[in-house]
Coordinates of N, CA, C and O in Angstrom, one line a residue:
M1 N -4.1 7.6 5.8 CA -4.1 7.3 4.6 C -3.9 5.7 4.8 O -4.1 5.0 3.8
E2 N -2.8 5.3 5.8 CA -2.6 4.0 6.1 C -3.3 3.0 6.4 O -3.9 1.8 5.5
T3 N -4.4 3.3 6.9 CA -5.9 2.9 7.1 C -6.6 2.7 5.7 O -6.8 1.5 5.4
A4 N -6.8 3.6 4.9 CA -7.5 3.7 3.8 C -7.0 2.5 2.7 O -7.6 1.5 2.4
V5 N -5.5 2.7 2.6 CA -4.7 1.9 1.8 C -4.7 0.2 2.2 O -4.9 -0.5 1.5
G6 N -5.2 0.0 3.4 CA -4.6 -1.3 4.2 C -6.4 -1.7 3.7 O -6.7 -2.7 3.1
L7 N -7.5 -0.8 3.9 CA -8.8 -1.3 3.5 C -8.7 -1.7 1.7 O -9.6 -2.5 1.7
L8 N -8.3 -1.0 1.0 CA -8.6 -1.1 -0.2 C -7.9 -2.7 -0.6 O -8.1 -3.2 -1.4
L9 N -6.4 -3.1 0.2 CA -5.6 -3.8 -0.6 C -6.5 -5.2 -0.1 O -6.6 -6.3 -0.6
T10 N -7.2 -5.6 1.5 CA -8.0 -6.5 2.0 C -8.8 -6.8 2.1 O -9.2 -7.8 2.4
L11 N -9.9 -5.6 2.1 CA -11.0 -6.1 1.6 C -11.7 -6.7 0.4 O -10.7 -6.9 -0.6
P12 N -12.8 -7.6 0.3 CA -12.8 -8.9 -0.5 C -13.2 -7.8 -2.0 O -13.6 -6.7 -1.8
R13 N -12.8 -8.3 -3.0 CA -13.1 -8.1 -4.4 C -14.7 -7.7 -4.2 O -14.9 -6.8 -5.3
N14 N -15.9 -8.4 -3.9 CA -16.8 -8.2 -4.1 C -17.4 -6.5 -3.2 O -18.5 -6.0 -3.4
Y15 N -16.0 -6.1 -2.4 CA -16.6 -4.6 -1.8 C -16.0 -3.8 -2.8 O -16.1 -2.2 -2.2
G16 N -14.9 -4.2 -3.5 CA -14.1 -3.0 -4.7 C -12.6 -3.1 -4.2 O -11.9 -2.7 -4.4
G17 N -12.1 -4.3 -2.8 CA -10.7 -4.5 -2.7 C -10.6 -5.2 -3.3 O -10.9 -5.8 -4.4
Y18 N -8.6 -5.3 -3.0 CA -8.1 -6.5 -3.8 C -7.7 -7.7 -3.0 O -7.1 -8.2 -3.9
A19 N -8.9 -7.9 -1.6 CA -8.6 -9.4 -1.2 C -7.2 -10.0 -1.2 O -6.9 -10.9 -1.3
V20 N -6.7 -9.0 -0.6 CA -4.9 -9.7 -0.1 C -4.6 -9.7 1.4 O -4.8 -9.0 2.2
H21 N -5.3 -10.8 1.8 CA -5.1 -11.0 2.8 C -4.0 -11.2 4.1 O -2.9 -11.6 3.5
G22 N -4.2 -11.1 5.5 CA -3.1 -11.2 6.5 C -2.4 -10.1 6.4 O -1.3 -9.8 7.0
A23 N -2.8 -8.9 6.1 CA -2.2 -7.6 6.4 C -2.9 -6.9 7.9 O -3.6 -7.4 8.6
V24 N -1.5 -6.6 8.8 CA -1.2 -6.1 10.2 C -0.9 -4.8 9.9 O 0.2 -4.2 8.7
I25 N -1.4 -3.9 10.7 CA -1.1 -2.4 10.5 C 0.0 -2.3 11.9 O -0.4 -2.3 12.9
N26 N 0.8 -1.4 11.3 CA 2.0 -0.9 12.9 C 2.6 -2.1 13.0 O 2.9 -2.0 14.6
Q27 N 2.7 -3.4 12.9 CA 3.4 -4.0 13.7 C 4.6 -4.1 13.9 O 5.7 -4.0 12.9
R28 N 5.4 -4.2 15.1 CA 6.8 -4.5 15.1 C 7.3 -5.3 14.7 O 6.9 -6.3 14.5
V29 N 8.9 -5.3 13.9 CA 9.3 -6.0 13.4 C 11.0 -6.0 14.1 O 11.4 -5.0 14.0
R30 N 11.4 -7.2 14.7 CA 12.5 -7.1 15.4 C 13.7 -7.4 14.2 O 13.3 -8.2 13.5
L31 N 14.5 -6.2 14.4 CA 15.7 -6.4 13.2 C 16.9 -7.0 13.8 O 17.1 -7.4 15.2
D32 N 17.6 -7.4 12.1 CA 18.8 -8.0 12.9 C 20.0 -7.3 13.7 O 19.8 -6.2 13.4
A33 N 20.9 -7.5 13.7 CA 22.1 -7.1 14.8 C 22.3 -5.9 13.3 O 22.9 -4.7 13.8
V34 N 22.8 -6.1 12.3 CA 23.2 -5.3 11.3 C 22.3 -4.0 11.2 O 22.6 -2.8 10.9
S35 N 21.1 -4.4 11.1 CA 19.6 -3.5 11.1 C 19.7 -2.5 12.0 O 20.1 -1.4 12.0
R36 N 20.1 -3.1 13.4 CA 19.8 -2.5 14.6 C 20.8 -1.5 14.8 O 20.8 -0.1 15.0
K37 N 22.3 -2.0 14.2 CA 23.2 -0.8 14.1 C 23.2 0.6 13.5 O 23.1 1.1 13.8
A38 N 22.6 0.2 12.2 CA 22.5 1.2 11.1 C 21.4 2.0 11.5 O 21.3 3.4 11.2
T39 N 20.2 1.6 12.0 CA 19.1 2.6 12.5 C 19.1 3.1 14.1 O 18.5 4.2 14.2
G40 N 20.0 2.2 15.1 CA 20.1 2.6 15.8 C 18.8 2.4 16.8 O 18.4 3.0 17.9
R41 N 17.9 1.3 16.2 CA 16.6 0.8 16.9 C 16.5 -0.9 16.6 O 17.1 -1.3 15.7
E42 N 15.9 -1.2 17.9 CA 16.0 -3.0 18.0 C 14.4 -3.1 17.1 O 14.7 -4.3 16.3
T43 N 13.5 -2.7 16.9 CA 12.3 -2.9 16.3 C 12.0 -1.6 15.2 O 12.4 -0.6 15.2
L44 N 11.4 -1.9 14.3 CA 10.4 -0.8 13.1 C 8.5 -1.3 13.3 O 9.1 -2.4 13.3
E45 N 8.4 -0.2 12.7 CA 7.3 -0.2 12.8 C 6.4 -0.4 11.5 O 6.1 0.8 11.3
P46 N 6.6 -0.9 10.2 CA 5.8 -0.4 8.8 C 4.7 -0.3 9.1 O 3.9 -0.5 9.8
D47 N 4.4 0.3 8.1 CA 2.7 0.8 7.8 C 2.0 -0.1 7.8 O 1.0 -0.4 8.8
I48 N 2.3 -0.7 6.4 CA 1.1 -2.0 6.2 C 2.6 -3.1 6.2 O 3.2 -3.2 5.7
L49 N 2.0 -4.3 6.8 CA 3.0 -5.1 7.1 C 2.3 -7.0 6.7 O 1.0 -7.1 7.1
W50 N 2.7 -7.6 5.5 CA 2.1 -9.1 5.6 C 3.3 -10.1 6.0 O 4.3 -10.0 5.8
P51 N 3.3 -10.4 7.6 CA 4.3 -10.9 8.1 C 4.9 -12.4 7.6 O 5.6 -12.8 7.4
E52 N 4.0 -13.1 7.5 CA 4.2 -14.5 6.7 C 4.3 -14.3 5.4 O 5.7 -15.0 5.1
S53 N 4.5 -13.3 4.9 CA 5.1 -13.0 2.9 C 6.3 -12.3 2.9 O 7.0 -12.1 2.4
K54 N 6.5 -11.3 4.7 CA 7.4 -10.9 4.6 C 7.5 -9.7 3.6 O 8.5 -8.9 2.9
V55 N 6.5 -8.9 3.2 CA 6.4 -8.0 2.0 C 5.5 -6.9 3.6 O 4.8 -6.7 4.3
C56 N 6.2 -5.6 3.0 CA 5.6 -4.5 3.6 C 5.3 -3.0 3.0 O 6.6 -2.9 1.8
I57 N 4.5 -2.6 3.2 CA 4.3 -1.3 2.4 C 4.7 0.1 3.6 O 3.8 0.1 4.5
E58 N 5.3 0.9 3.3 CA 5.6 2.6 3.6 C 4.8 3.4 2.9 O 5.6 3.7 1.6
Y59 N 4.1 3.7 3.8 CA 3.5 5.1 3.0 C 4.0 6.7 3.3 O 4.2 7.0 4.4
D60 N 4.9 7.0 1.8 CA 5.7 8.4 2.3 C 4.6 9.6 1.6 O 4.2 9.7 0.2
S61 N 4.0 10.1 2.7 CA 3.3 11.4 2.6 C 3.9 12.9 2.0 O 5.1 12.5 2.8
I62 N 3.6 14.1 1.2 CA 4.1 14.5 1.1 C 4.0 15.8 2.5 O 5.3 16.4 3.0
E63 N 3.4 15.5 3.4 CA 3.5 16.2 4.9 C 4.8 15.7 5.5 O 5.3 16.9 5.8
F64 N 5.1 14.6 5.4 CA 6.1 13.9 6.4 C 7.4 13.1 5.8 O 8.2 12.8 6.5
H65 N 7.1 13.4 4.3 CA 8.7 12.9 3.9 C 9.4 13.8 2.6 O 9.7 12.5 1.8
T66 N 9.4 14.9 2.8 CA 10.1 15.5 1.9 C 11.4 16.3 2.7 O 11.7 16.5 1.1
D67 N 11.6 16.4 3.4 CA 12.6 17.0 3.9 C 13.9 16.3 3.4 O 13.4 15.1 3.8
E68 N 15.1 16.6 3.6 CA 16.3 15.7 3.4 C 16.4 14.7 4.4 O 16.9 13.7 4.0
W69 N 16.5 15.4 5.6 CA 16.6 14.3 6.9 C 15.5 13.4 6.9 O 15.7 12.0 7.0
R70 N 14.0 13.3 6.6 CA 13.3 12.9 6.6 C 13.4 11.5 5.3 O 13.4 10.3 5.6
I71 N 14.1 12.0 4.2 CA 14.3 11.3 3.3 C 15.4 10.3 3.5 O 15.1 8.9 3.3
S72 N 16.2 10.8 4.2 CA 17.2 9.8 4.4 C 16.6 8.5 5.2 O 17.7 7.8 5.5
N73 N 16.4 9.5 6.4 CA 15.5 8.6 7.5 C 14.8 7.0 7.1 O 15.0 5.9 7.1
D74 N 14.1 7.3 6.0 CA 13.0 6.8 5.2 C 14.0 5.8 4.4 O 13.9 4.6 4.3
A75 N 15.2 6.0 3.7 CA 16.0 5.1 3.6 C 16.7 4.4 3.9 O 16.8 2.8 4.2
R76 N 17.2 4.5 5.2 CA 17.5 3.9 6.2 C 16.6 2.9 6.7 O 17.0 2.0 7.2
R77 N 15.4 3.0 7.1 CA 14.4 2.3 7.8 C 14.3 1.4 6.4 O 13.9 -0.1 6.8
K78 N 14.0 1.4 4.6 CA 13.6 0.6 4.0 C 15.0 -0.6 4.1 O 14.7 -1.2 3.9
N79 N 15.9 0.1 3.8 CA 17.2 -0.7 3.8 C 17.2 -1.7 5.2 O 17.7 -2.7 4.7
A80 N 17.1 -1.0 6.3 CA 17.0 -2.2 7.6 C 15.8 -3.1 7.1 O 16.2 -4.4 7.3
L81 N 14.9 -2.8 6.9 CA 13.8 -3.5 6.5 C 14.2 -4.9 5.6 O 13.9 -6.1 5.7
L82 N 15.0 -4.4 4.6 CA 15.3 -5.1 3.5 C 16.4 -6.4 3.8 O 16.5 -7.5 3.8
S83 N 17.7 -5.6 4.7 CA 18.6 -6.3 5.5 C 18.0 -7.3 6.5 O 18.0 -8.5 6.5
A84 N 16.7 -7.1 7.0 CA 16.1 -8.4 8.2 C 15.4 -9.0 6.9 O 14.7 -10.0 7.7
G85 N 15.4 -9.0 5.9 CA 14.5 -9.9 5.0 C 12.8 -9.6 4.8 O 12.4 -10.4 4.0
Y86 N 12.6 -8.2 4.7 CA 11.5 -7.6 4.1 C 11.5 -6.9 3.0 O 12.3 -6.2 2.7
K87 N 10.5 -7.4 1.7 CA 10.4 -6.6 0.5 C 9.5 -5.6 1.4 O 8.3 -5.8 1.8
T88 N 10.1 -4.3 0.7 CA 9.2 -2.8 1.1 C 9.0 -2.2 -0.1 O 9.5 -1.9 -1.4
V89 N 7.5 -1.5 0.0 CA 7.3 -1.0 -1.4 C 6.7 0.2 -1.1 O 5.7 0.4 0.1
T90 N 7.0 1.4 -1.5 CA 7.0 2.6 -0.8 C 5.7 3.1 -1.8 O 5.3 2.7 -3.1
L91 N 4.7 3.7 -1.1 CA 3.3 4.3 -1.8 C 3.2 5.5 -1.5 O 3.5 6.1 0.0
T92 N 2.9 6.5 -2.2 CA 2.7 7.9 -2.2 C 0.7 7.8 -2.3 O 0.4 7.0 -2.6
A93 N 0.1 9.2 -2.2 CA -0.9 9.5 -2.0 C -1.5 9.4 -3.4 O -2.3 9.2 -3.7
K94 N -0.4 10.0 -4.5 CA -0.9 9.6 -6.0 C -0.9 8.4 -6.3 O -2.2 8.3 -7.4
Q95 N -0.2 7.2 -5.7 CA -0.1 5.7 -6.1 C -1.5 5.7 -5.7 O -1.9 4.6 -6.4
A96 N -1.8 5.8 -4.3 CA -2.8 5.3 -3.7 C -4.0 5.5 -4.1 O -5.2 4.3 -4.5
R97 N -4.2 7.2 -4.8 CA -5.9 7.3 -5.8 C -5.6 6.7 -7.4 O -6.8 6.6 -7.7
S98 N -4.8 6.0 -7.8 CA -4.4 5.5 -9.2 C -4.5 3.7 -8.9 O -4.1 3.3 -8.2
S99 N -5.9 3.3 -9.5 CA -6.1 1.7 -9.5 C -4.7 1.5 -10.3 O -4.9 -0.2 -9.9
S100 N -4.6 2.0 -11.5 CA -3.7 1.2 -11.6 C -2.3 0.7 -10.9 O -1.9 -0.4 -10.8
A101 N -1.7 2.0 -10.3 CA -0.6 1.6 -9.1 C -1.3 0.7 -8.0 O -0.1 0.2 -7.4
M102 N -2.7 1.4 -7.4 CA -2.7 0.1 -6.4 C -2.9 -1.3 -7.0 O -2.5 -2.5 -6.4
G103 N -3.3 -1.7 -8.5 CA -3.2 -2.9 -8.8 C -1.7 -3.6 -8.7 O -1.4 -4.8 -8.4
L104 N -0.9 -2.8 -9.0 CA 0.5 -3.6 -9.2 C 1.2 -3.5 -7.5 O 1.7 -4.4 -7.1
V105 N 0.6 -2.8 -6.7 CA 1.2 -2.8 -5.1 C 0.3 -4.3 -4.7 O 1.2 -5.2 -4.5
A106 N -1.3 -4.4 -5.1 CA -1.7 -5.6 -5.1 C -1.1 -6.9 -5.6 O -0.9 -8.0 -5.4
R107 N -0.5 -6.7 -6.6 CA 0.3 -7.6 -7.5 C 1.7 -8.4 -6.7 O 1.7 -9.5 -6.9
H108 N 2.3 -7.4 -6.7 CA 3.3 -7.5 -6.2 C 3.1 -8.5 -4.4 O 3.8 -9.6 -4.2
V109 N 2.5 -8.0 -3.4 CA 2.2 -8.9 -2.5 C 1.7 -9.8 -2.8 O 2.1 -10.9 -2.2
L110 N 0.8 -10.6 -3.6 CA 0.0 -11.6 -4.2 C 1.6 -12.6 -4.2 O 1.1 -13.7 -4.2
K111 N 2.2 -12.0 -5.5 CA 3.3 -12.9 -5.8 C 3.8 -13.3 -4.7 O 4.6 -14.5 -4.5
Q112 N 4.5 -12.5 -3.8 CA 5.0 -12.7 -2.8 C 4.4 -13.8 -1.8 O 4.8 -15.0 -1.3
Q113 N 2.9 -14.1 -1.9 CA 2.1 -14.8 -1.1 C 2.0 -16.1 -2.0 O 1.6 -17.5 -1.3
G114 N 2.4 -15.9 -3.2 CA 2.4 -17.6 -3.9 C 0.6 -17.4 -4.4 O 0.4 -18.6 -5.1
K115 N 0.2 -16.2 -4.7 CA -1.2 -16.2 -5.2 C -1.4 -15.0 -6.4 O -0.5 -14.4 -6.6
R116 N -2.2 -15.7 -7.1 CA -2.4 -15.0 -8.5 C -3.4 -14.0 -8.4 O -4.2 -14.0 -7.3
Q117 N -3.7 -12.6 -8.8 CA -4.3 -11.8 -8.7 C -5.6 -11.4 -9.5 O -5.2 -11.6 -10.9
R118 N -6.7 -10.9 -8.8 CA -8.2 -11.1 -9.4 C -8.7 -9.1 -9.5 O -8.5 -9.1 -8.1
M119 N -8.7 -9.0 -10.3 CA -9.3 -7.7 -10.0 C -10.4 -7.4 -9.8 O -11.1 -8.1 -10.1
P120 N -10.7 -6.2 -8.5 CA -12.3 -6.3 -8.0 C -13.0 -5.4 -9.4 O -12.8 -5.2 -10.6
D121 N -14.3 -5.5 -9.3 CA -15.2 -5.1 -9.7 C -15.3 -3.5 -10.2 O -15.0 -3.2 -8.9
L122 N -14.7 -3.0 -11.1 CA -14.4 -1.4 -11.2 C -15.8 -0.8 -10.6 O -15.0 0.4 -9.7
E123 N -16.7 -0.9 -11.0 CA -18.0 -0.4 -10.1 C -17.3 0.1 -8.8 O -17.7 0.6 -8.5
R124 N -17.4 -1.0 -7.9 CA -17.2 -1.3 -7.0 C -16.1 -0.8 -6.2 O -16.3 0.0 -5.1
A125 N -15.0 -1.0 -7.1 CA -13.6 -0.3 -6.7 C -13.5 0.9 -6.8 O -13.7 2.0 -5.9
L126 N -14.2 1.7 -7.7 CA -14.8 3.4 -7.4 C -15.4 4.0 -6.7 O -15.0 4.8 -5.7
A127 N -16.4 3.3 -6.2 CA -17.5 3.1 -4.9 C -16.4 3.3 -3.6 O -16.7 4.0 -2.6
L128 N -16.1 2.1 -3.5 CA -15.1 2.0 -2.3 C -13.7 3.4 -2.7 O -13.6 3.8 -1.4
R129 N -13.3 3.1 -3.4 CA -12.2 4.1 -3.8 C -12.6 6.0 -3.3 O -12.3 6.7 -2.5
V130 N -13.7 6.4 -3.4 CA -14.6 7.4 -3.6 C -14.7 7.8 -1.8 O -14.8 8.7 -1.6
E131 N -15.1 6.6 -1.0 CA -15.3 6.3 0.1 C -14.3 6.9 1.2 O -14.3 7.1 1.8
L132 N -13.1 5.5 0.6 CA -11.9 5.9 1.6 C -11.3 7.0 1.2 O -10.2 7.9 2.5
L133 N -11.1 7.4 -0.2 CA -10.0 8.4 -0.7 C -10.3 9.9 -1.1 O -9.8 10.5 -0.8
G134 N -11.8 9.9 -0.6 CA -12.2 11.4 -1.5 C -13.5 11.0 -2.6 O -13.4 10.3 -2.9
S135 N -13.2 12.9 -3.2 CA -14.2 13.1 -4.1 C -14.2 12.2 -5.6 O -13.0 11.7 -6.0
A136 N -14.8 11.5 -6.2 CA -14.7 10.9 -7.5 C -13.8 12.0 -8.4 O -13.7 11.5 -9.5
S137 N -14.2 13.4 -8.1 CA -13.4 14.1 -9.5 C -12.0 13.8 -9.1 O -11.6 13.7 -10.1
V138 N -11.8 13.6 -8.4 CA -10.1 13.1 -7.9 C -9.9 12.0 -8.7 O -8.9 11.4 -9.5
L139 N -11.0 11.1 -8.7 CA -10.3 9.7 -9.4 C -11.1 9.1 -10.6 O -10.9 8.4 -11.1
K140 N -11.8 10.1 -11.4 CA -12.6 9.7 -12.2 C -11.6 9.6 -12.9 O -11.8 8.7 -14.2
N141 N -10.2 10.2 -13.4 CA -9.5 9.9 -14.6 C -8.6 8.5 -14.5 O -8.3 8.2 -15.2
Q142 N -8.9 7.8 -13.4 CA -8.1 6.8 -13.5 C -9.4 5.4 -13.9 O -8.9 4.1 -14.2
Y143 N -10.3 5.8 -14.0 CA -11.4 4.8 -14.6 C -11.6 5.3 -16.0 O -12.7 4.5 -16.7
G144 N -11.5 6.6 -16.7 CA -11.5 6.8 -17.8 C -11.3 5.6 -19.2 O -12.0 5.2 -19.9
A145 N -10.1 4.6 -19.3 CA -9.8 3.6 -20.1 C -11.3 2.2 -19.8 O -11.8 1.8 -21.1
S146 N -11.7 2.2 -18.5 CA -13.0 1.0 -18.4 C -13.9 1.9 -19.4 O -15.0 1.4 -19.8
Q147 N -14.4 3.5 -19.2 CA -15.0 3.6 -20.1 C -15.3 3.6 -21.6 O -16.3 3.3 -22.2
R148 N -13.9 3.9 -22.0 CA -13.4 3.7 -23.6 C -13.6 2.6 -23.8 O -14.0 2.4 -25.1
L149 N -13.7 1.4 -23.0 CA -13.8 0.5 -23.2 C -15.4 -0.3 -23.1 O -16.3 -1.2 -23.4
G150 N -16.7 0.9 -23.2 CA -17.7 0.5 -23.1 C -18.2 0.5 -21.7 O -19.6 -0.1 -21.6
Q151 N -17.5 0.0 -20.6 CA -18.4 -0.2 -19.1 C -18.4 1.0 -18.7 O -18.1 2.2 -18.5
E152 N -19.6 0.8 -17.7 CA -20.0 1.7 -16.9 C -19.3 2.5 -15.9 O -18.8 1.2 -15.3
R153 N -19.1 3.5 -15.3 CA -18.6 3.9 -14.2 C -19.2 4.0 -13.0 O -20.7 4.4 -13.5
G154 N -19.4 3.7 -12.1 CA -20.5 3.6 -10.6 C -21.0 5.1 -10.5 O -19.5 5.8 -10.6
S155 N -21.9 5.9 -10.2 CA -21.9 7.0 -9.2 C -21.0 7.3 -8.3 O -21.0 6.2 -7.3
A156 N -20.8 8.6 -7.8 CA -20.0 8.6 -6.8 C -20.7 9.3 -5.8 O -19.8 10.0 -4.7
S157 N -22.0 9.6 -5.4 CA -22.8 9.7 -4.9 C -23.1 9.0 -3.9 O -22.7 8.0 -3.5

């Protein structure tokens, strides 16, 4: 899922992405002394990182992030990244499937980069989401507003 989200965020708008450039996946971040003490680690590897703007995304799946120990560990990691100067955005599968939630994530990262957001083409964005995240039936409700405005939704085949 981290790779799919990374592609949604970084691919050009003409492919249906948000064109948020400069991302790396699982790159190590060296922690400061306070963060090292809190985590017991020298480095952390955020799921998606924009090193120049010091923004990262941590993807929290239901499979790996629901028990008390893991929730606590995730919070400790996010606090350590914050202490090291990184702003962390938490993302879930439900948010990844939502065009509005992903738009907010893209806007947050672009704002940290000093750039404005331009939304991708809705038809291409839906096609990209279907290709990366699954069937159109899961995603169709995310594009209902555009249909009500008289815009066509792309085919999902």
